[in-house]
Amino acid sequence: MFEKLEMAPADPILGLTEAFNKDTNPNKINLGVGVYKDEAGTTPIMNCVHKAEKILVETEKTKNYLPITGAPAYGKCVQELVFGKNAKVYAATAHTPGGTGALRVAGEFLKKFKPSAKIWVSDPTWPNHNGVFGAAGFAVGKYAYYNAQTRSLNLDGMLTAIKVMTPGDIILLHACCHNPSGIDPAPEQWKKIAAAIRENELFPLVDFAYQGLGRGLEEDAEGVRLLAGTLDEMIICSSFSKNFGLYNERVGAITIKSETQEATDKAFSHLKTTIRQIYSNPPSHGGAVVATVMNNPELHKEWEDEVAEIRRRIKQMRELFVATLKAKGVKQDFSFLTHQYGMFSFSGLNDEQVKTLKEKYGIYIVGGGRINVAGMTKANMEPLCTAIAEVLKT
Ligand code: LMR
C-alpha cells in the first residue's frame, strides 16, 4: 500500500521551516513560522519558565496520569486569562496538546452535536484551520475579513457574510493578532460582530493563540470578553506556545462557556469523552509550568514583564522595517504595518516575489505574503530590506 502512495504536499508553514533548516545559505532569514525571536535571533526559554521548571523538578512527586481534562489548577489559570480575574462565568476548561489540539478537539466535539453545521473561517485565515476542521468532517466556508485596498478590516463585508450564514453554523474568530493579517476589530467593531452572531444564532469558536502579543494581556482579551458577555454559549481555544514560549511542550486549552452551571457540566462531560477517545489525557509539564508561573506572584510579574518585552520588540521591528524600506527608496507605503498587531502582517508581496526571496536570498515567507515580524532583528533588517527592495523593483 505504501509504495503506491504519492507524496503528501508539504505543510505551507511547517514545511517552510523544514526547507529553511536544510538551506545552507549563511544569511538565510526565516519570517515563516510564527515563532518569536529575540534581538540575538534566538527563541529563548523565558526566565519565569526556567524558574518554574526548577520548582517543578524539586517538588514534583509523581508522573501518574493527569485527569482527562488536565489539572484543575491549570484550567483556573486559563479562565483567569481569558475572562479576567474575578469574572463570573459558567465555564470549564480542559488542557489540550497545544492550540491546534484544542481546535481539533473542538472540531470533534462540535461535529457530534452539530453534524450538519458548516464552519466559517475568515478570508484569509491560518491555513491549518481548513485542515483541522476538514479532518473533523466539516465543510469549511470563508467570510469576508480583509480589505486589501485599505489593508484594514472589511467590517461591512464581514457583517453581511454573518447575516447570510445558516443559523446554527459555527463561526471561527481570532481573538487578537489575526493570523495572517495582523488586523483586529476595535471594541466597537467587536460589539457589532457579537450582535450579528447573536441575531443569526451562530455558534462562536474563538482561536486565542497570541494573548499579550498585541496591545496587552488584558487588552487582547477585550474581544473575547465582549463575545462572552453577549453570547450564551461559546468555545475558546487557547495556546501558550507564544506568550510562554512553550512551543514544544504543546500547551493549550479548550474552554466551554455557557449560561448555566448545569449546561456547562453536561457539555464538559461530553468533551471528556471526546478527549478520552483521541489522546486520553494531556501531557503534564507545560500546563504545570503555566500554573506555577501564574500562581506565584513574583514569577507572574516576571512573566508579564517578559511578555511586555516581546510586545515592545515586535512593535519596534514593525517600525524599523517600515523605516528601513523607506530609506532604501521603496515607493510603496508600508506604514500600515505599524497599525497592525502581533507577529504577522500581510506584506503585499506576491507569490512570485516570495519565491524569488526564498530562492535568491534565502528569505522565507509564507505563500500569500504573510511575514513574521517577530523573526526580524536589527542585525537582519538591512539585508532583508535590501532584498525586498530588489524584488519590488521587478
Ligand atoms: C503559525 O501560524 O506560524 C503558527 O501558528 C505555527 C503553526 O503551527 O502554524
Coordinates of C-alpha atoms and ligand atoms in Angstrom, one line a residue:
M1 CA 0.0 0.0 0.0
F2 CA 2.7 2.5 1.0
E3 CA 4.5 2.0 -2.3
K4 CA 1.5 3.1 -4.2
L5 CA 1.2 6.4 -2.4
E6 CA 2.0 9.8 -3.8
M7 CA 4.0 12.2 -1.6
A8 CA 1.7 14.5 0.5
P9 CA 2.2 18.2 -0.1
A10 CA 4.5 19.9 2.4
D11 CA 2.7 22.0 5.1
P12 CA 2.6 25.6 4.0
I13 CA 4.1 26.8 7.3
L14 CA 6.0 24.0 9.0
G15 CA 7.1 22.7 5.6
L16 CA 8.8 26.0 5.1
T17 CA 10.7 25.5 8.4
E18 CA 11.9 22.2 7.1
A19 CA 13.2 23.8 3.9
F20 CA 14.8 26.6 5.9
N21 CA 16.6 24.2 8.1
K22 CA 18.1 22.5 5.0
D23 CA 19.1 25.7 3.3
T24 CA 22.9 26.2 3.5
N25 CA 22.8 30.0 2.8
P26 CA 24.6 31.5 5.9
N27 CA 22.5 34.7 5.5
K28 CA 19.1 32.9 5.5
I29 CA 16.2 34.6 7.4
N30 CA 13.1 32.8 8.5
L31 CA 10.0 35.0 8.5
G32 CA 7.7 32.0 8.0
V33 CA 6.6 30.1 11.1
G34 CA 5.1 32.1 13.9
V35 CA 7.9 31.7 16.4
Y36 CA 9.3 34.6 18.4
K37 CA 13.0 35.5 18.1
D38 CA 14.8 37.9 20.4
E39 CA 17.3 40.5 19.3
A40 CA 20.0 37.8 19.1
G41 CA 17.8 35.9 16.7
T42 CA 17.2 33.0 19.1
T43 CA 13.9 31.7 20.6
P44 CA 14.8 31.7 24.3
I45 CA 13.3 30.0 27.3
M46 CA 11.6 32.7 29.4
N47 CA 13.2 33.4 32.7
C48 CA 9.9 32.8 34.5
V49 CA 9.6 29.4 32.8
H50 CA 13.2 28.4 33.8
K51 CA 12.4 29.3 37.4
A52 CA 9.1 27.4 37.4
E53 CA 10.8 24.4 35.9
K54 CA 13.3 24.4 38.7
I55 CA 10.5 24.5 41.3
L56 CA 8.8 21.6 39.5
V57 CA 11.9 19.4 39.4
E58 CA 12.2 19.9 43.1
T59 CA 8.6 19.4 44.1
E60 CA 7.1 17.0 41.5
K61 CA 6.3 13.7 43.2
T62 CA 4.8 11.5 40.5
K63 CA 4.4 11.0 36.8
N64 CA 1.0 9.5 37.3
Y65 CA -1.7 10.3 34.7
L66 CA -3.5 13.6 34.8
P67 CA -7.3 13.7 34.8
I68 CA -8.7 13.5 31.2
T69 CA -9.2 17.3 31.2
G70 CA -5.8 18.1 32.9
A71 CA -5.0 19.7 36.2
P72 CA -7.9 21.8 37.6
A73 CA -5.3 24.4 38.8
Y74 CA -4.2 24.9 35.1
G75 CA -7.9 25.3 34.0
K76 CA -8.4 28.0 36.6
C77 CA -5.4 29.9 35.2
V78 CA -6.6 29.7 31.7
Q79 CA -10.0 31.1 32.7
E80 CA -8.4 34.0 34.5
L81 CA -6.5 34.9 31.4
V82 CA -9.5 34.5 29.1
F83 CA -12.3 36.1 31.1
G84 CA -10.4 38.2 33.7
K85 CA -9.5 37.6 37.3
N86 CA -12.9 37.9 39.0
A87 CA -15.2 37.3 36.1
K88 CA -18.5 35.5 36.9
V89 CA -18.9 32.9 34.0
Y90 CA -20.1 29.4 33.8
A91 CA -17.0 27.9 32.2
A92 CA -15.0 24.7 32.2
T93 CA -11.5 24.2 30.7
A94 CA -9.5 21.2 29.5
H95 CA -5.8 21.1 28.9
T96 CA -5.0 20.1 25.3
P97 CA -1.8 19.4 23.5
G98 CA -1.3 22.9 22.1
G99 CA -3.8 25.3 20.5
T100 CA -4.0 23.1 17.4
G101 CA -5.0 20.2 19.7
A102 CA -7.7 22.4 21.2
L103 CA -9.1 23.3 17.8
R104 CA -9.2 19.6 16.7
V105 CA -10.9 18.6 20.0
A106 CA -13.4 21.5 19.4
G107 CA -14.0 20.2 15.9
E108 CA -14.6 16.6 17.0
F109 CA -16.9 17.7 19.9
L110 CA -18.9 20.1 17.7
K111 CA -19.3 17.5 15.0
K112 CA -21.1 15.2 17.4
F113 CA -23.7 17.8 18.3
K114 CA -23.8 19.9 15.1
P115 CA -23.3 17.2 12.4
S116 CA -24.7 19.3 9.6
A117 CA -23.3 22.7 10.5
K118 CA -20.7 24.5 8.4
I119 CA -17.7 26.2 9.9
W120 CA -16.9 29.6 8.7
V121 CA -13.4 31.0 8.8
S122 CA -12.1 34.4 8.0
D123 CA -10.7 35.1 4.5
P124 CA -7.7 34.8 4.9
T125 CA -7.0 32.6 7.9
W126 CA -4.3 30.3 9.3
P127 CA -4.1 27.6 6.6
N128 CA -4.3 24.8 9.1
H129 CA -7.9 25.9 10.2
N130 CA -9.1 24.3 6.9
G131 CA -7.1 21.1 7.5
V132 CA -8.2 20.7 11.1
F133 CA -11.9 21.3 10.6
G134 CA -12.0 19.5 7.3
A135 CA -10.4 16.5 9.0
A136 CA -13.1 16.7 11.7
G137 CA -15.7 16.3 8.9
F138 CA -16.8 19.9 8.4
A139 CA -17.5 21.8 5.3
V140 CA -15.4 25.0 5.7
G141 CA -16.6 28.3 4.3
K142 CA -15.0 31.7 4.1
Y143 CA -16.3 35.1 5.4
A144 CA -15.0 38.5 4.2
Y145 CA -12.4 39.9 6.6
Y146 CA -9.6 41.7 4.9
N147 CA -9.8 44.7 2.7
A148 CA -6.8 44.5 0.5
Q149 CA -7.2 48.1 -0.7
T150 CA -7.2 49.8 2.7
R151 CA -5.3 47.0 4.4
S152 CA -7.8 47.1 7.2
L153 CA -10.9 45.2 8.5
N154 CA -13.7 44.8 6.0
L155 CA -16.3 45.1 8.7
D156 CA -19.3 45.7 6.4
G157 CA -18.4 42.6 4.3
M158 CA -18.0 40.6 7.5
L159 CA -21.3 41.6 8.9
T160 CA -23.1 40.9 5.6
A161 CA -21.5 37.5 5.5
I162 CA -22.6 36.7 9.0
K163 CA -26.2 37.6 8.1
V164 CA -26.3 35.0 5.3
M165 CA -24.8 32.1 7.3
T166 CA -27.3 29.4 8.3
P167 CA -28.5 29.7 11.9
G168 CA -26.6 27.0 13.9
D169 CA -23.5 27.3 11.8
I170 CA -20.1 27.8 13.6
I171 CA -18.1 30.9 13.1
L172 CA -14.4 30.9 13.9
L173 CA -12.9 34.2 15.2
H174 CA -9.4 35.1 16.0
A175 CA -9.4 36.8 19.4
C176 CA -6.4 39.0 18.7
C177 CA -3.3 39.3 16.5
H178 CA -5.2 38.0 13.5
N179 CA -3.2 35.3 11.7
P180 CA -2.2 36.1 8.9
S181 CA -3.2 39.8 8.6
G182 CA -2.4 41.4 12.0
I183 CA -5.7 43.2 11.7
D184 CA -8.0 43.1 14.8
P185 CA -11.5 44.5 15.2
A186 CA -11.7 47.5 17.6
P187 CA -14.0 47.1 20.6
E188 CA -16.9 49.0 18.9
Q189 CA -16.5 46.6 15.9
W190 CA -16.5 43.6 18.2
K191 CA -19.8 44.8 19.6
K192 CA -21.3 44.8 16.1
I193 CA -19.8 41.4 15.3
A194 CA -21.2 39.9 18.6
A195 CA -24.6 41.4 18.0
A196 CA -24.7 40.0 14.4
I197 CA -23.6 36.5 15.6
R198 CA -26.3 36.6 18.3
E199 CA -29.0 37.7 15.9
N200 CA -28.3 35.0 13.4
E201 CA -27.9 32.3 16.2
L202 CA -24.4 31.2 15.1
F203 CA -22.0 29.3 17.4
P204 CA -18.8 31.2 18.1
L205 CA -15.5 29.3 18.3
V206 CA -12.6 31.6 19.2
D207 CA -8.9 30.9 18.5
F208 CA -6.9 32.7 21.1
A209 CA -3.2 32.0 20.4
Y210 CA -1.5 35.3 20.8
Q211 CA -2.8 36.9 24.1
G212 CA -0.4 39.6 25.2
L213 CA 1.5 40.0 21.9
G214 CA -0.8 42.7 20.5
R215 CA -1.9 45.5 22.8
G216 CA -1.5 43.8 26.2
L217 CA -2.6 40.8 28.1
E218 CA -5.9 42.4 29.2
E219 CA -6.5 44.5 26.1
D220 CA -6.1 41.4 23.8
A221 CA -8.9 39.7 25.7
E222 CA -11.4 42.5 25.2
G223 CA -12.9 41.0 22.1
V224 CA -13.4 37.5 23.6
R225 CA -14.8 39.0 26.8
L226 CA -17.2 41.1 24.8
L227 CA -18.4 38.0 23.0
A228 CA -18.7 36.1 26.3
G229 CA -20.9 38.9 27.7
T230 CA -23.2 38.9 24.6
L231 CA -23.4 35.3 23.6
D232 CA -24.8 32.5 25.7
E233 CA -22.5 29.7 24.5
M234 CA -19.1 29.6 23.1
I235 CA -15.8 27.7 22.9
I236 CA -12.4 29.3 23.3
C237 CA -9.2 27.6 22.2
S238 CA -6.1 29.0 23.9
S239 CA -2.4 28.4 23.2
F240 CA 0.6 29.2 25.4
S241 CA 3.1 28.4 22.7
K242 CA 3.8 32.1 22.0
N243 CA 3.1 34.0 25.2
F244 CA 5.0 31.5 27.4
G245 CA 7.4 30.4 24.7
L246 CA 6.3 26.8 25.4
Y247 CA 6.2 25.8 21.7
N248 CA 7.5 22.2 22.1
E249 CA 5.6 21.5 25.3
R250 CA 2.3 21.6 23.4
V251 CA 0.3 23.5 26.0
G252 CA -3.1 24.7 25.0
A253 CA -6.7 24.6 26.4
I254 CA -10.3 24.3 25.3
T255 CA -12.8 26.3 27.4
I256 CA -16.6 25.8 27.2
K257 CA -18.7 28.7 28.3
S258 CA -22.5 28.6 28.7
E259 CA -25.2 30.4 30.6
T260 CA -25.7 27.9 33.5
Q261 CA -23.5 25.6 35.6
E262 CA -25.7 22.7 34.6
A263 CA -25.3 23.2 30.9
T264 CA -21.5 23.7 31.3
D265 CA -21.2 20.5 33.3
K266 CA -23.1 18.5 30.7
A267 CA -21.1 19.8 27.8
F268 CA -17.9 19.2 29.7
S269 CA -18.8 15.6 30.3
H270 CA -19.1 15.1 26.6
L271 CA -15.9 16.9 26.0
K272 CA -14.2 14.5 28.3
T273 CA -15.5 11.6 26.2
T274 CA -14.1 13.2 23.1
I275 CA -10.7 13.7 24.6
R276 CA -10.5 10.2 26.0
Q277 CA -11.1 8.9 22.5
I278 CA -8.4 10.9 20.9
Y279 CA -5.4 11.1 23.3
S280 CA -6.8 10.0 26.7
N281 CA -5.3 12.8 28.8
P282 CA -2.8 15.6 28.3
P283 CA 0.9 15.8 28.9
S284 CA 1.6 17.4 32.3
H285 CA 4.7 19.6 32.0
G286 CA 3.6 22.6 30.0
G287 CA 0.4 23.1 32.0
A288 CA 2.3 22.7 35.3
V289 CA 4.8 25.4 34.2
V290 CA 1.9 27.8 33.3
A291 CA 0.1 27.2 36.6
T292 CA 3.3 27.5 38.6
V293 CA 4.1 30.9 37.0
M294 CA 0.6 32.2 37.2
N295 CA 0.2 31.2 40.9
N296 CA 3.5 32.6 42.1
P297 CA 3.2 36.5 42.4
E298 CA 6.9 37.0 41.7
L299 CA 7.0 34.7 38.7
H300 CA 3.7 36.1 37.4
K301 CA 5.1 39.6 37.5
E302 CA 8.2 38.5 35.7
W303 CA 6.1 36.8 33.1
E304 CA 4.1 39.9 32.5
D305 CA 7.3 41.9 32.0
E306 CA 8.7 39.3 29.6
V307 CA 5.5 39.3 27.5
A308 CA 5.7 43.2 27.5
E309 CA 9.2 43.0 26.2
I310 CA 8.1 40.6 23.4
R311 CA 5.4 43.1 22.5
R312 CA 7.8 46.0 22.6
R313 CA 10.3 44.3 20.4
I314 CA 7.7 43.3 17.8
K315 CA 6.4 46.9 17.7
Q316 CA 10.0 48.2 17.3
M317 CA 10.7 45.8 14.5
R318 CA 7.5 46.9 12.7
E319 CA 8.6 50.5 12.8
L320 CA 12.2 49.7 11.9
F321 CA 11.1 47.6 8.9
V322 CA 8.9 50.4 7.6
A323 CA 11.6 53.0 8.1
T324 CA 14.4 50.8 6.5
L325 CA 12.3 50.1 3.4
K326 CA 11.6 53.8 3.0
A327 CA 15.3 54.6 3.4
K328 CA 16.1 52.1 0.7
G329 CA 13.9 54.1 -1.7
V330 CA 10.9 51.7 -1.8
K331 CA 8.0 53.6 -3.2
Q332 CA 5.2 51.5 -1.8
D333 CA 3.8 52.7 1.5
F334 CA 4.4 50.0 4.2
S335 CA 3.2 52.2 7.1
F336 CA 0.1 50.0 7.5
L337 CA 2.4 47.5 9.3
T338 CA 2.7 49.8 12.3
H339 CA -1.1 49.8 12.8
Q340 CA -1.3 46.0 13.0
Y341 CA -0.8 43.7 15.9
G342 CA 1.0 40.5 16.8
M343 CA 3.6 38.5 14.9
F344 CA 2.1 38.7 11.5
S345 CA 1.2 41.1 8.7
F346 CA 0.4 40.7 5.1
S347 CA 3.3 42.2 3.3
G348 CA 1.6 42.6 0.0
L349 CA 4.4 40.6 -1.6
N350 CA 3.0 38.3 -4.3
D351 CA 3.8 34.6 -4.6
E352 CA 6.4 35.3 -7.4
Q353 CA 8.2 37.8 -5.2
V354 CA 8.0 35.4 -2.2
K355 CA 9.6 32.6 -4.4
T356 CA 12.4 34.9 -5.5
L357 CA 13.1 36.0 -1.9
K358 CA 13.5 32.3 -0.9
E359 CA 15.5 31.1 -3.9
K360 CA 17.8 34.1 -4.4
Y361 CA 18.2 35.5 -0.9
G362 CA 17.3 32.7 1.5
I363 CA 14.4 34.7 2.9
Y364 CA 11.5 32.5 3.9
I365 CA 7.9 34.0 3.8
V366 CA 4.6 32.1 3.8
G367 CA 2.8 31.9 0.5
G368 CA 0.4 34.8 0.1
G369 CA 2.9 37.1 1.6
R370 CA 2.5 36.7 5.4
I371 CA 5.6 37.8 7.2
N372 CA 6.5 37.0 10.8
V373 CA 7.7 40.4 12.1
A374 CA 9.0 38.7 15.2
G375 CA 11.6 37.0 13.1
M376 CA 13.2 40.3 12.2
T377 CA 16.2 41.7 14.2
K378 CA 18.3 44.8 14.0
A379 CA 21.0 42.6 12.5
N380 CA 19.0 41.1 9.7
M381 CA 17.0 44.2 8.9
E382 CA 19.4 45.7 6.4
P383 CA 19.9 42.6 4.2
L384 CA 16.2 41.8 4.5
C385 CA 15.1 45.2 3.3
T386 CA 17.7 45.3 0.6
A387 CA 16.4 42.1 -0.8
I388 CA 12.7 43.2 -0.6
A389 CA 13.6 46.5 -2.3
E390 CA 15.2 44.5 -5.1
V391 CA 12.3 42.2 -5.7
L392 CA 9.8 45.1 -5.5
K393 CA 11.6 46.6 -8.5
T394 CA 10.9 43.6 -10.6
Ligands
LMR1 C1 2.0 29.9 12.6 O1 0.9 30.3 12.1 O2 3.1 30.1 12.0 C2 2.0 29.2 13.9 O3 0.7 29.2 14.4 C3 2.7 27.9 13.9 C4 1.8 26.9 13.2 O4 1.6 25.8 13.8 O5 1.5 27.0 12.0

